[in-house]
Amino acid sequence: MPEALRAATLFTSGEYRAYELAEDDVPRMQRFFDASPSYFRIVSGATAPPTEGRDEFDSLPPADWPQGRKWMIGFDADSELVALATLIADLFAPGVWHVGLFMVAESRWGDGGRIYRDLEAWMRAQGARWLRLGVILGNHRAERFWRREGYVETRRRTGFRVGAQDNVLIVMGKPLDGGSIEELLSRVPRDRPD
């Protein structure tokens, strides 16, 4: 039985099963990234490097940033990895969760909103009260997606390098359960507008 099928189900989203990715899933992650060239062309100007799966699995925020647990969540349909999310709990402050990456296979883009909303409900159940993320300026599909999901821009950062490409990063936030953007910005001052 594939390793992914042995991993405990965290939640489901329609026909998709969400589970925590493990070391054995790195090759599946790489195949997933290789099959999704549009994202990498936008953010880095090239296709995914051959180490992208390993790099994403191993990446962590800087050690001096207050942070909780890292979650790598895969979404499967019939043993095929169709989406993945990298999350950091309690980044900078308790209750602030960071969505480092949320990516859906190009063939499943139509399901992205539903998958994300189920992921957000799961994060809320784990203690998330505010969410934050960054979107590369010019990734129009992602910009529209996150705005539809209720995120608002808080600031922009220049010189955000991905591969050999410098980008402008749109920092976005979303309060949950009656919170406010002002509360998020009081907990994460670095996200305040310049």
Short mmCIF file of N, CA and C in Angstrom, two decimals:
data_model
loop_
_atom_site.label_atom_id
_atom_site.label_comp_id
_atom_site.label_asym_id
_atom_site.label_seq_id
_atom_site.Cartn_x
_atom_site.Cartn_y
_atom_site.Cartn_z
N MET A 1 0.85 -1.18 0.00
CA MET A 1 0.00 0.00 0.00
C MET A 1 0.90 1.24 0.00
N PRO A 2 0.60 2.25 -0.86
CA PRO A 2 1.42 3.46 -0.86
C PRO A 2 1.43 4.11 0.51
N GLU A 3 2.57 4.74 0.86
CA GLU A 3 2.73 5.39 2.16
C GLU A 3 1.62 6.39 2.43
N ALA A 4 1.24 7.16 1.40
CA ALA A 4 0.21 8.18 1.59
C ALA A 4 -1.12 7.58 2.04
N LEU A 5 -1.42 6.37 1.59
CA LEU A 5 -2.68 5.76 1.98
C LEU A 5 -2.65 5.26 3.42
N ARG A 6 -1.46 5.09 3.97
CA ARG A 6 -1.36 4.67 5.37
C ARG A 6 -1.44 5.85 6.32
N ALA A 7 -1.19 7.07 5.81
CA ALA A 7 -1.25 8.26 6.66
C ALA A 7 -2.69 8.50 7.11
N ALA A 8 -2.83 8.93 8.34
CA ALA A 8 -4.16 9.18 8.89
C ALA A 8 -4.84 10.34 8.16
N THR A 9 -6.12 10.19 7.92
CA THR A 9 -6.90 11.25 7.29
C THR A 9 -7.15 12.35 8.32
N LEU A 10 -6.80 13.58 7.96
CA LEU A 10 -7.05 14.73 8.83
C LEU A 10 -8.49 15.23 8.65
N PHE A 11 -8.94 15.28 7.39
CA PHE A 11 -10.30 15.67 7.05
C PHE A 11 -10.51 15.33 5.58
N THR A 12 -11.73 15.45 5.12
CA THR A 12 -12.01 15.22 3.71
C THR A 12 -12.61 16.49 3.11
N SER A 13 -12.47 16.59 1.81
CA SER A 13 -13.04 17.70 1.04
C SER A 13 -13.64 17.08 -0.20
N GLY A 14 -14.94 16.79 -0.15
CA GLY A 14 -15.56 16.07 -1.25
C GLY A 14 -14.87 14.73 -1.42
N GLU A 15 -14.40 14.45 -2.63
CA GLU A 15 -13.73 13.17 -2.89
C GLU A 15 -12.26 13.18 -2.49
N TYR A 16 -11.76 14.30 -1.99
CA TYR A 16 -10.34 14.41 -1.64
C TYR A 16 -10.11 14.11 -0.17
N ARG A 17 -9.04 13.39 0.09
CA ARG A 17 -8.64 13.04 1.45
C ARG A 17 -7.42 13.87 1.82
N ALA A 18 -7.49 14.59 2.92
CA ALA A 18 -6.36 15.40 3.40
C ALA A 18 -5.59 14.62 4.44
N TYR A 19 -4.28 14.63 4.33
CA TYR A 19 -3.43 13.89 5.25
C TYR A 19 -2.09 14.62 5.37
N GLU A 20 -1.35 14.32 6.42
CA GLU A 20 -0.06 14.96 6.60
C GLU A 20 0.99 14.27 5.72
N LEU A 21 1.67 15.08 4.92
CA LEU A 21 2.73 14.55 4.07
C LEU A 21 3.93 14.14 4.92
N ALA A 22 4.62 13.10 4.49
CA ALA A 22 5.78 12.58 5.21
C ALA A 22 6.98 12.53 4.28
N GLU A 23 8.11 12.22 4.84
CA GLU A 23 9.36 12.13 4.08
C GLU A 23 9.21 11.29 2.81
N ASP A 24 8.49 10.19 2.90
CA ASP A 24 8.30 9.31 1.74
C ASP A 24 7.49 9.95 0.61
N ASP A 25 6.82 11.06 0.92
CA ASP A 25 6.00 11.74 -0.09
C ASP A 25 6.79 12.74 -0.93
N VAL A 26 8.04 12.99 -0.61
CA VAL A 26 8.82 13.99 -1.35
C VAL A 26 8.86 13.69 -2.86
N PRO A 27 9.08 12.46 -3.30
CA PRO A 27 9.04 12.20 -4.75
C PRO A 27 7.67 12.50 -5.37
N ARG A 28 6.59 12.19 -4.65
CA ARG A 28 5.24 12.53 -5.16
C ARG A 28 5.07 14.04 -5.25
N MET A 29 5.60 14.76 -4.26
CA MET A 29 5.53 16.22 -4.29
C MET A 29 6.28 16.75 -5.52
N GLN A 30 7.44 16.19 -5.79
CA GLN A 30 8.21 16.65 -6.95
C GLN A 30 7.45 16.41 -8.25
N ARG A 31 6.83 15.24 -8.38
CA ARG A 31 6.03 14.97 -9.58
C ARG A 31 4.87 15.95 -9.69
N PHE A 32 4.24 16.27 -8.56
CA PHE A 32 3.16 17.24 -8.53
C PHE A 32 3.65 18.61 -9.02
N PHE A 33 4.78 19.06 -8.50
CA PHE A 33 5.34 20.35 -8.92
C PHE A 33 5.73 20.34 -10.40
N ASP A 34 6.32 19.24 -10.85
CA ASP A 34 6.71 19.14 -12.26
C ASP A 34 5.50 19.23 -13.19
N ALA A 35 4.36 18.74 -12.72
CA ALA A 35 3.14 18.74 -13.54
C ALA A 35 2.37 20.07 -13.46
N SER A 36 2.91 21.04 -12.73
CA SER A 36 2.24 22.33 -12.56
C SER A 36 3.18 23.47 -12.97
N PRO A 37 3.55 23.53 -14.25
CA PRO A 37 4.57 24.50 -14.66
C PRO A 37 4.12 25.96 -14.62
N SER A 38 2.83 26.24 -14.77
CA SER A 38 2.41 27.65 -14.84
C SER A 38 2.79 28.43 -13.59
N TYR A 39 2.56 27.85 -12.42
CA TYR A 39 2.88 28.54 -11.16
C TYR A 39 4.36 28.91 -11.12
N PHE A 40 5.21 27.97 -11.42
CA PHE A 40 6.64 28.22 -11.30
C PHE A 40 7.13 29.22 -12.35
N ARG A 41 6.54 29.20 -13.52
CA ARG A 41 6.93 30.19 -14.53
C ARG A 41 6.58 31.60 -14.07
N ILE A 42 5.44 31.74 -13.41
CA ILE A 42 5.03 33.07 -12.92
C ILE A 42 5.94 33.54 -11.79
N VAL A 43 6.18 32.69 -10.79
CA VAL A 43 6.91 33.15 -9.60
C VAL A 43 8.42 33.13 -9.74
N SER A 44 8.95 32.29 -10.64
CA SER A 44 10.41 32.19 -10.75
C SER A 44 10.93 32.38 -12.16
N GLY A 45 10.03 32.41 -13.15
CA GLY A 45 10.46 32.57 -14.53
C GLY A 45 10.95 31.27 -15.15
N ALA A 46 10.83 30.16 -14.46
CA ALA A 46 11.31 28.86 -14.96
C ALA A 46 10.41 27.76 -14.42
N THR A 47 10.64 26.54 -14.87
CA THR A 47 9.89 25.41 -14.32
C THR A 47 10.46 25.06 -12.94
N ALA A 48 9.76 24.19 -12.24
CA ALA A 48 10.20 23.78 -10.90
C ALA A 48 11.57 23.12 -10.98
N PRO A 49 12.49 23.53 -10.11
CA PRO A 49 13.79 22.84 -10.09
C PRO A 49 13.62 21.40 -9.61
N PRO A 50 14.57 20.53 -9.92
CA PRO A 50 14.45 19.12 -9.53
C PRO A 50 14.49 18.88 -8.03
N THR A 51 14.80 19.91 -7.26
CA THR A 51 14.85 19.79 -5.80
C THR A 51 13.64 20.44 -5.11
N GLU A 52 12.65 20.89 -5.88
CA GLU A 52 11.54 21.66 -5.30
C GLU A 52 10.78 20.87 -4.24
N GLY A 53 10.50 19.59 -4.48
CA GLY A 53 9.79 18.78 -3.49
C GLY A 53 10.55 18.72 -2.17
N ARG A 54 11.82 18.43 -2.25
CA ARG A 54 12.67 18.35 -1.05
C ARG A 54 12.75 19.72 -0.38
N ASP A 55 12.97 20.77 -1.18
CA ASP A 55 13.10 22.11 -0.61
C ASP A 55 11.84 22.53 0.12
N GLU A 56 10.67 22.28 -0.48
CA GLU A 56 9.41 22.66 0.16
C GLU A 56 9.19 21.86 1.44
N PHE A 57 9.52 20.58 1.40
CA PHE A 57 9.33 19.73 2.58
C PHE A 57 10.21 20.20 3.73
N ASP A 58 11.44 20.61 3.43
CA ASP A 58 12.41 20.97 4.46
C ASP A 58 12.34 22.43 4.90
N SER A 59 11.69 23.28 4.11
CA SER A 59 11.75 24.72 4.40
C SER A 59 11.05 25.08 5.71
N LEU A 60 11.64 26.04 6.39
CA LEU A 60 11.08 26.58 7.63
C LEU A 60 11.33 28.09 7.63
N PRO A 61 10.49 28.83 8.34
CA PRO A 61 10.79 30.25 8.50
C PRO A 61 12.09 30.42 9.28
N PRO A 62 12.67 31.61 9.28
CA PRO A 62 13.90 31.82 10.06
C PRO A 62 13.70 31.40 11.52
N ALA A 63 14.74 30.82 12.09
CA ALA A 63 14.66 30.26 13.45
C ALA A 63 14.35 31.30 14.50
N ASP A 64 14.67 32.58 14.25
CA ASP A 64 14.41 33.60 15.26
C ASP A 64 12.98 34.16 15.20
N TRP A 65 12.16 33.67 14.28
CA TRP A 65 10.74 34.06 14.22
C TRP A 65 9.96 33.15 15.16
N PRO A 66 9.18 33.70 16.07
CA PRO A 66 8.33 32.84 16.90
C PRO A 66 7.39 32.02 16.00
N GLN A 67 7.33 30.72 16.26
CA GLN A 67 6.52 29.86 15.40
C GLN A 67 6.16 28.57 16.12
N GLY A 68 5.06 28.02 15.66
CA GLY A 68 4.61 26.73 16.16
C GLY A 68 4.94 25.64 15.16
N ARG A 69 4.06 24.72 15.03
CA ARG A 69 4.25 23.53 14.21
C ARG A 69 4.09 23.82 12.72
N LYS A 70 4.91 23.16 11.93
CA LYS A 70 4.74 23.20 10.48
C LYS A 70 3.87 22.01 10.07
N TRP A 71 2.90 22.29 9.21
CA TRP A 71 2.05 21.26 8.65
C TRP A 71 2.25 21.22 7.15
N MET A 72 2.49 20.03 6.62
CA MET A 72 2.52 19.80 5.17
C MET A 72 1.34 18.88 4.89
N ILE A 73 0.34 19.40 4.22
CA ILE A 73 -0.89 18.64 4.01
C ILE A 73 -1.07 18.34 2.53
N GLY A 74 -1.26 17.07 2.22
CA GLY A 74 -1.54 16.65 0.86
C GLY A 74 -3.00 16.31 0.71
N PHE A 75 -3.49 16.42 -0.50
CA PHE A 75 -4.88 16.07 -0.82
C PHE A 75 -4.82 15.05 -1.95
N ASP A 76 -5.39 13.88 -1.71
CA ASP A 76 -5.37 12.80 -2.69
C ASP A 76 -6.76 12.51 -3.23
N ALA A 77 -6.77 12.07 -4.48
CA ALA A 77 -7.96 11.49 -5.10
C ALA A 77 -7.45 10.25 -5.84
N ASP A 78 -7.95 9.10 -5.46
CA ASP A 78 -7.51 7.84 -6.08
C ASP A 78 -5.99 7.71 -6.07
N SER A 79 -5.38 7.98 -4.93
CA SER A 79 -3.93 7.86 -4.72
C SER A 79 -3.10 8.89 -5.49
N GLU A 80 -3.73 9.84 -6.14
CA GLU A 80 -3.01 10.88 -6.87
C GLU A 80 -2.98 12.15 -6.03
N LEU A 81 -1.79 12.74 -5.85
CA LEU A 81 -1.66 14.00 -5.14
C LEU A 81 -2.22 15.10 -6.03
N VAL A 82 -3.31 15.76 -5.59
CA VAL A 82 -3.97 16.75 -6.43
C VAL A 82 -3.88 18.16 -5.86
N ALA A 83 -3.45 18.30 -4.61
CA ALA A 83 -3.26 19.62 -4.01
C ALA A 83 -2.37 19.45 -2.79
N LEU A 84 -1.73 20.55 -2.40
CA LEU A 84 -0.95 20.50 -1.17
C LEU A 84 -0.91 21.88 -0.54
N ALA A 85 -0.69 21.89 0.76
CA ALA A 85 -0.61 23.13 1.52
C ALA A 85 0.54 23.03 2.52
N THR A 86 1.27 24.12 2.66
CA THR A 86 2.30 24.25 3.68
C THR A 86 1.81 25.32 4.65
N LEU A 87 1.69 24.96 5.91
CA LEU A 87 1.15 25.86 6.92
C LEU A 87 2.10 25.96 8.09
N ILE A 88 2.18 27.15 8.69
CA ILE A 88 2.93 27.33 9.93
C ILE A 88 1.96 27.86 10.96
N ALA A 89 1.76 27.11 12.04
CA ALA A 89 0.88 27.54 13.12
C ALA A 89 1.59 28.55 14.00
N ASP A 90 0.83 29.49 14.52
CA ASP A 90 1.34 30.44 15.52
C ASP A 90 2.60 31.16 15.07
N LEU A 91 2.60 31.61 13.82
CA LEU A 91 3.76 32.34 13.31
C LEU A 91 3.68 33.78 13.80
N PHE A 92 4.68 34.21 14.50
CA PHE A 92 4.82 35.53 15.11
C PHE A 92 3.97 35.71 16.37
N ALA A 93 2.80 35.08 16.43
CA ALA A 93 1.93 35.25 17.60
C ALA A 93 0.96 34.07 17.67
N PRO A 94 0.51 33.72 18.87
CA PRO A 94 -0.47 32.64 19.00
C PRO A 94 -1.73 32.97 18.19
N GLY A 95 -2.23 31.95 17.50
CA GLY A 95 -3.45 32.09 16.72
C GLY A 95 -3.27 32.61 15.31
N VAL A 96 -2.05 33.05 14.97
CA VAL A 96 -1.77 33.53 13.61
C VAL A 96 -1.16 32.39 12.82
N TRP A 97 -1.88 31.94 11.80
CA TRP A 97 -1.38 30.86 10.95
C TRP A 97 -0.96 31.44 9.61
N HIS A 98 0.15 30.92 9.10
CA HIS A 98 0.69 31.36 7.81
C HIS A 98 0.47 30.27 6.77
N VAL A 99 -0.13 30.64 5.65
CA VAL A 99 -0.29 29.73 4.52
C VAL A 99 0.90 29.99 3.60
N GLY A 100 1.91 29.15 3.73
CA GLY A 100 3.12 29.33 2.94
C GLY A 100 2.92 28.95 1.49
N LEU A 101 2.15 27.93 1.24
CA LEU A 101 1.85 27.49 -0.11
C LEU A 101 0.50 26.78 -0.08
N PHE A 102 -0.33 27.12 -1.04
CA PHE A 102 -1.54 26.35 -1.29
C PHE A 102 -1.60 26.21 -2.80
N MET A 103 -1.50 24.99 -3.26
CA MET A 103 -1.38 24.74 -4.69
C MET A 103 -2.28 23.58 -5.08
N VAL A 104 -3.02 23.77 -6.16
CA VAL A 104 -3.93 22.76 -6.67
C VAL A 104 -3.47 22.39 -8.07
N ALA A 105 -3.48 21.10 -8.39
CA ALA A 105 -3.10 20.64 -9.73
C ALA A 105 -3.91 21.40 -10.78
N GLU A 106 -3.27 21.78 -11.85
CA GLU A 106 -3.93 22.57 -12.88
C GLU A 106 -5.20 21.90 -13.38
N SER A 107 -5.21 20.58 -13.44
CA SER A 107 -6.41 19.87 -13.90
C SER A 107 -7.55 19.91 -12.89
N ARG A 108 -7.29 20.38 -11.66
CA ARG A 108 -8.30 20.41 -10.59
C ARG A 108 -8.58 21.84 -10.10
N TRP A 109 -8.15 22.84 -10.85
CA TRP A 109 -8.32 24.23 -10.40
C TRP A 109 -9.75 24.54 -10.01
N GLY A 110 -10.72 23.97 -10.68
CA GLY A 110 -12.12 24.24 -10.38
C GLY A 110 -12.52 23.82 -8.97
N ASP A 111 -11.76 22.93 -8.35
CA ASP A 111 -12.05 22.46 -6.99
C ASP A 111 -11.28 23.24 -5.92
N GLY A 112 -10.43 24.16 -6.34
CA GLY A 112 -9.55 24.85 -5.40
C GLY A 112 -10.28 25.58 -4.28
N GLY A 113 -11.37 26.27 -4.60
CA GLY A 113 -12.09 27.01 -3.57
C GLY A 113 -12.66 26.10 -2.50
N ARG A 114 -13.27 25.01 -2.92
CA ARG A 114 -13.85 24.07 -1.95
C ARG A 114 -12.76 23.45 -1.09
N ILE A 115 -11.66 23.03 -1.73
CA ILE A 115 -10.56 22.43 -0.96
C ILE A 115 -10.04 23.44 0.05
N TYR A 116 -9.84 24.68 -0.41
CA TYR A 116 -9.30 25.68 0.51
C TYR A 116 -10.26 25.94 1.67
N ARG A 117 -11.54 26.08 1.41
CA ARG A 117 -12.49 26.37 2.49
C ARG A 117 -12.52 25.24 3.52
N ASP A 118 -12.39 24.00 3.07
CA ASP A 118 -12.32 22.88 4.02
C ASP A 118 -11.01 22.92 4.81
N LEU A 119 -9.92 23.30 4.15
CA LEU A 119 -8.63 23.47 4.84
C LEU A 119 -8.74 24.59 5.87
N GLU A 120 -9.37 25.70 5.50
CA GLU A 120 -9.52 26.81 6.44
C GLU A 120 -10.34 26.39 7.65
N ALA A 121 -11.40 25.63 7.44
CA ALA A 121 -12.21 25.14 8.56
C ALA A 121 -11.37 24.27 9.48
N TRP A 122 -10.49 23.45 8.90
CA TRP A 122 -9.61 22.60 9.70
C TRP A 122 -8.63 23.46 10.50
N MET A 123 -8.04 24.49 9.86
CA MET A 123 -7.11 25.38 10.57
C MET A 123 -7.83 26.05 11.75
N ARG A 124 -9.04 26.51 11.51
CA ARG A 124 -9.83 27.15 12.57
C ARG A 124 -10.01 26.16 13.73
N ALA A 125 -10.33 24.91 13.43
CA ALA A 125 -10.52 23.90 14.48
C ALA A 125 -9.23 23.62 15.24
N GLN A 126 -8.07 23.90 14.61
CA GLN A 126 -6.78 23.70 15.26
C GLN A 126 -6.33 24.93 16.06
N GLY A 127 -7.14 26.01 16.03
CA GLY A 127 -6.80 27.19 16.83
C GLY A 127 -6.45 28.44 16.05
N ALA A 128 -6.52 28.39 14.72
CA ALA A 128 -6.22 29.60 13.93
C ALA A 128 -7.29 30.66 14.17
N ARG A 129 -6.86 31.90 14.42
CA ARG A 129 -7.79 33.02 14.58
C ARG A 129 -7.56 34.08 13.51
N TRP A 130 -6.36 34.09 12.96
CA TRP A 130 -6.02 34.99 11.85
C TRP A 130 -5.15 34.19 10.88
N LEU A 131 -5.30 34.49 9.60
CA LEU A 131 -4.50 33.83 8.57
C LEU A 131 -3.74 34.91 7.81
N ARG A 132 -2.57 34.54 7.33
CA ARG A 132 -1.75 35.45 6.53
C ARG A 132 -1.07 34.65 5.43
N LEU A 133 -0.73 35.32 4.36
CA LEU A 133 -0.03 34.68 3.25
C LEU A 133 0.57 35.76 2.35
N GLY A 134 1.33 35.33 1.38
CA GLY A 134 1.90 36.24 0.39
C GLY A 134 1.59 35.73 -1.01
N VAL A 135 1.30 36.68 -1.91
CA VAL A 135 1.02 36.36 -3.31
C VAL A 135 1.97 37.18 -4.17
N ILE A 136 2.56 36.55 -5.17
CA ILE A 136 3.44 37.26 -6.09
C ILE A 136 2.60 38.17 -6.98
N LEU A 137 2.95 39.45 -7.00
CA LEU A 137 2.28 40.40 -7.88
C LEU A 137 2.42 39.91 -9.32
N GLY A 138 1.32 39.85 -10.02
CA GLY A 138 1.33 39.34 -11.39
C GLY A 138 0.78 37.93 -11.50
N ASN A 139 0.64 37.26 -10.37
CA ASN A 139 -0.01 35.94 -10.37
C ASN A 139 -1.51 36.23 -10.23
N HIS A 140 -2.10 36.69 -11.33
CA HIS A 140 -3.47 37.20 -11.32
C HIS A 140 -4.48 36.19 -10.82
N ARG A 141 -4.33 34.94 -11.23
CA ARG A 141 -5.26 33.91 -10.79
C ARG A 141 -5.23 33.79 -9.27
N ALA A 142 -4.03 33.77 -8.68
CA ALA A 142 -3.91 33.66 -7.23
C ALA A 142 -4.43 34.92 -6.53
N GLU A 143 -4.13 36.09 -7.08
CA GLU A 143 -4.62 37.33 -6.48
C GLU A 143 -6.15 37.30 -6.40
N ARG A 144 -6.80 36.94 -7.50
CA ARG A 144 -8.27 36.88 -7.52
C ARG A 144 -8.78 35.82 -6.55
N PHE A 145 -8.14 34.67 -6.54
CA PHE A 145 -8.56 33.58 -5.67
C PHE A 145 -8.55 34.02 -4.21
N TRP A 146 -7.45 34.58 -3.74
CA TRP A 146 -7.35 34.93 -2.33
C TRP A 146 -8.31 36.05 -1.95
N ARG A 147 -8.52 36.98 -2.85
CA ARG A 147 -9.51 38.04 -2.56
C ARG A 147 -10.93 37.44 -2.45
N ARG A 148 -11.24 36.50 -3.34
CA ARG A 148 -12.57 35.83 -3.25
C ARG A 148 -12.73 35.09 -1.93
N GLU A 149 -11.62 34.59 -1.40
CA GLU A 149 -11.66 33.84 -0.14
C GLU A 149 -11.64 34.76 1.08
N GLY A 150 -11.68 36.07 0.87
CA GLY A 150 -11.80 37.01 1.98
C GLY A 150 -10.52 37.63 2.49
N TYR A 151 -9.40 37.39 1.81
CA TYR A 151 -8.13 38.00 2.22
C TYR A 151 -8.05 39.43 1.72
N VAL A 152 -7.39 40.28 2.51
CA VAL A 152 -7.19 41.67 2.11
C VAL A 152 -5.69 41.98 2.14
N GLU A 153 -5.28 42.85 1.24
CA GLU A 153 -3.88 43.25 1.18
C GLU A 153 -3.55 44.14 2.38
N THR A 154 -2.40 43.85 2.99
CA THR A 154 -1.95 44.69 4.10
C THR A 154 -0.70 45.47 3.74
N ARG A 155 0.13 44.94 2.87
CA ARG A 155 1.34 45.65 2.44
C ARG A 155 1.95 44.94 1.24
N ARG A 156 2.97 45.56 0.67
CA ARG A 156 3.75 44.95 -0.42
C ARG A 156 5.22 44.99 -0.05
N ARG A 157 5.91 43.93 -0.43
CA ARG A 157 7.35 43.84 -0.20
C ARG A 157 8.05 43.70 -1.55
N THR A 158 9.07 44.48 -1.77
CA THR A 158 9.85 44.37 -3.00
C THR A 158 11.05 43.46 -2.76
N GLY A 159 11.64 43.00 -3.86
CA GLY A 159 12.85 42.20 -3.77
C GLY A 159 12.63 40.81 -3.21
N PHE A 160 11.43 40.25 -3.37
CA PHE A 160 11.16 38.90 -2.89
C PHE A 160 11.62 37.92 -3.97
N ARG A 161 12.73 37.26 -3.72
CA ARG A 161 13.37 36.42 -4.73
C ARG A 161 12.84 34.99 -4.69
N VAL A 162 12.48 34.51 -5.88
CA VAL A 162 12.13 33.10 -6.06
C VAL A 162 12.97 32.63 -7.24
N GLY A 163 13.85 31.67 -6.99
CA GLY A 163 14.78 31.26 -8.04
C GLY A 163 15.67 32.45 -8.39
N ALA A 164 15.73 32.78 -9.67
CA ALA A 164 16.55 33.91 -10.12
C ALA A 164 15.72 35.16 -10.34
N GLN A 165 14.45 35.12 -9.98
CA GLN A 165 13.55 36.24 -10.28
C GLN A 165 13.20 37.04 -9.02
N ASP A 166 13.36 38.36 -9.10
CA ASP A 166 12.90 39.25 -8.03
C ASP A 166 11.44 39.58 -8.27
N ASN A 167 10.64 39.54 -7.22
CA ASN A 167 9.21 39.78 -7.31
C ASN A 167 8.78 40.82 -6.30
N VAL A 168 7.56 41.30 -6.48
CA VAL A 168 6.87 42.06 -5.45
C VAL A 168 5.89 41.10 -4.79
N LEU A 169 5.94 41.04 -3.48
CA LEU A 169 5.08 40.14 -2.72
C LEU A 169 3.94 40.95 -2.11
N ILE A 170 2.72 40.54 -2.41
CA ILE A 170 1.53 41.15 -1.79
C ILE A 170 1.25 40.36 -0.52
N VAL A 171 1.38 41.00 0.63
CA VAL A 171 1.09 40.37 1.91
C VAL A 171 -0.40 40.55 2.18
N MET A 172 -1.08 39.46 2.51
CA MET A 172 -2.52 39.49 2.72
C MET A 172 -2.86 38.84 4.06
N GLY A 173 -3.98 39.26 4.62
CA GLY A 173 -4.42 38.68 5.88
C GLY A 173 -5.92 38.48 5.89
N LYS A 174 -6.36 37.64 6.81
CA LYS A 174 -7.78 37.35 6.95
C LYS A 174 -8.07 37.02 8.41
N PRO A 175 -8.97 37.78 9.03
CA PRO A 175 -9.38 37.42 10.39
C PRO A 175 -10.44 36.33 10.35
N LEU A 176 -10.48 35.51 11.38
CA LEU A 176 -11.50 34.47 11.51
C LEU A 176 -12.33 34.73 12.76
N ASP A 177 -13.53 34.24 12.77
CA ASP A 177 -14.38 34.24 13.96
C ASP A 177 -14.51 35.61 14.61
N GLY A 178 -14.79 36.63 13.81
CA GLY A 178 -15.06 37.95 14.36
C GLY A 178 -13.85 38.78 14.68
N GLY A 179 -12.66 38.29 14.38
CA GLY A 179 -11.46 39.09 14.59
C GLY A 179 -11.38 40.19 13.56
N SER A 180 -10.32 40.97 13.61
CA SER A 180 -10.17 42.07 12.66
C SER A 180 -8.75 42.09 12.10
N ILE A 181 -8.61 42.76 10.97
CA ILE A 181 -7.28 42.96 10.38
C ILE A 181 -6.42 43.78 11.32
N GLU A 182 -7.01 44.77 12.00
CA GLU A 182 -6.25 45.59 12.95
C GLU A 182 -5.64 44.73 14.05
N GLU A 183 -6.40 43.73 14.52
CA GLU A 183 -5.86 42.83 15.54
C GLU A 183 -4.69 42.02 14.98
N LEU A 184 -4.85 41.55 13.74
CA LEU A 184 -3.75 40.81 13.11
C LEU A 184 -2.51 41.68 13.02
N LEU A 185 -2.68 42.91 12.57
CA LEU A 185 -1.53 43.80 12.40
C LEU A 185 -0.91 44.20 13.73
N SER A 186 -1.69 44.21 14.80
CA SER A 186 -1.11 44.49 16.11
C SER A 186 -0.26 43.31 16.59
N ARG A 187 -0.60 42.10 16.15
CA ARG A 187 0.16 40.90 16.52
C ARG A 187 1.35 40.67 15.60
N VAL A 188 1.22 41.13 14.35
CA VAL A 188 2.29 40.94 13.36
C VAL A 188 2.61 42.31 12.75
N PRO A 189 3.35 43.16 13.47
CA PRO A 189 3.63 44.51 12.97
C PRO A 189 4.33 44.54 11.61
N ARG A 190 5.09 43.53 11.27
CA ARG A 190 5.79 43.50 10.00
C ARG A 190 4.83 43.50 8.81
N ASP A 191 3.56 43.15 9.04
CA ASP A 191 2.57 43.13 7.97
C ASP A 191 1.84 44.47 7.80
N ARG A 192 2.16 45.45 8.65
CA ARG A 192 1.54 46.76 8.52
C ARG A 192 2.01 47.43 7.24
N PRO A 193 1.16 48.28 6.65
CA PRO A 193 1.58 49.01 5.45
C PRO A 193 2.82 49.86 5.77
N ASP A 194 3.66 50.06 4.76
CA ASP A 194 4.87 50.88 4.96
C ASP A 194 4.48 52.30 5.31
#
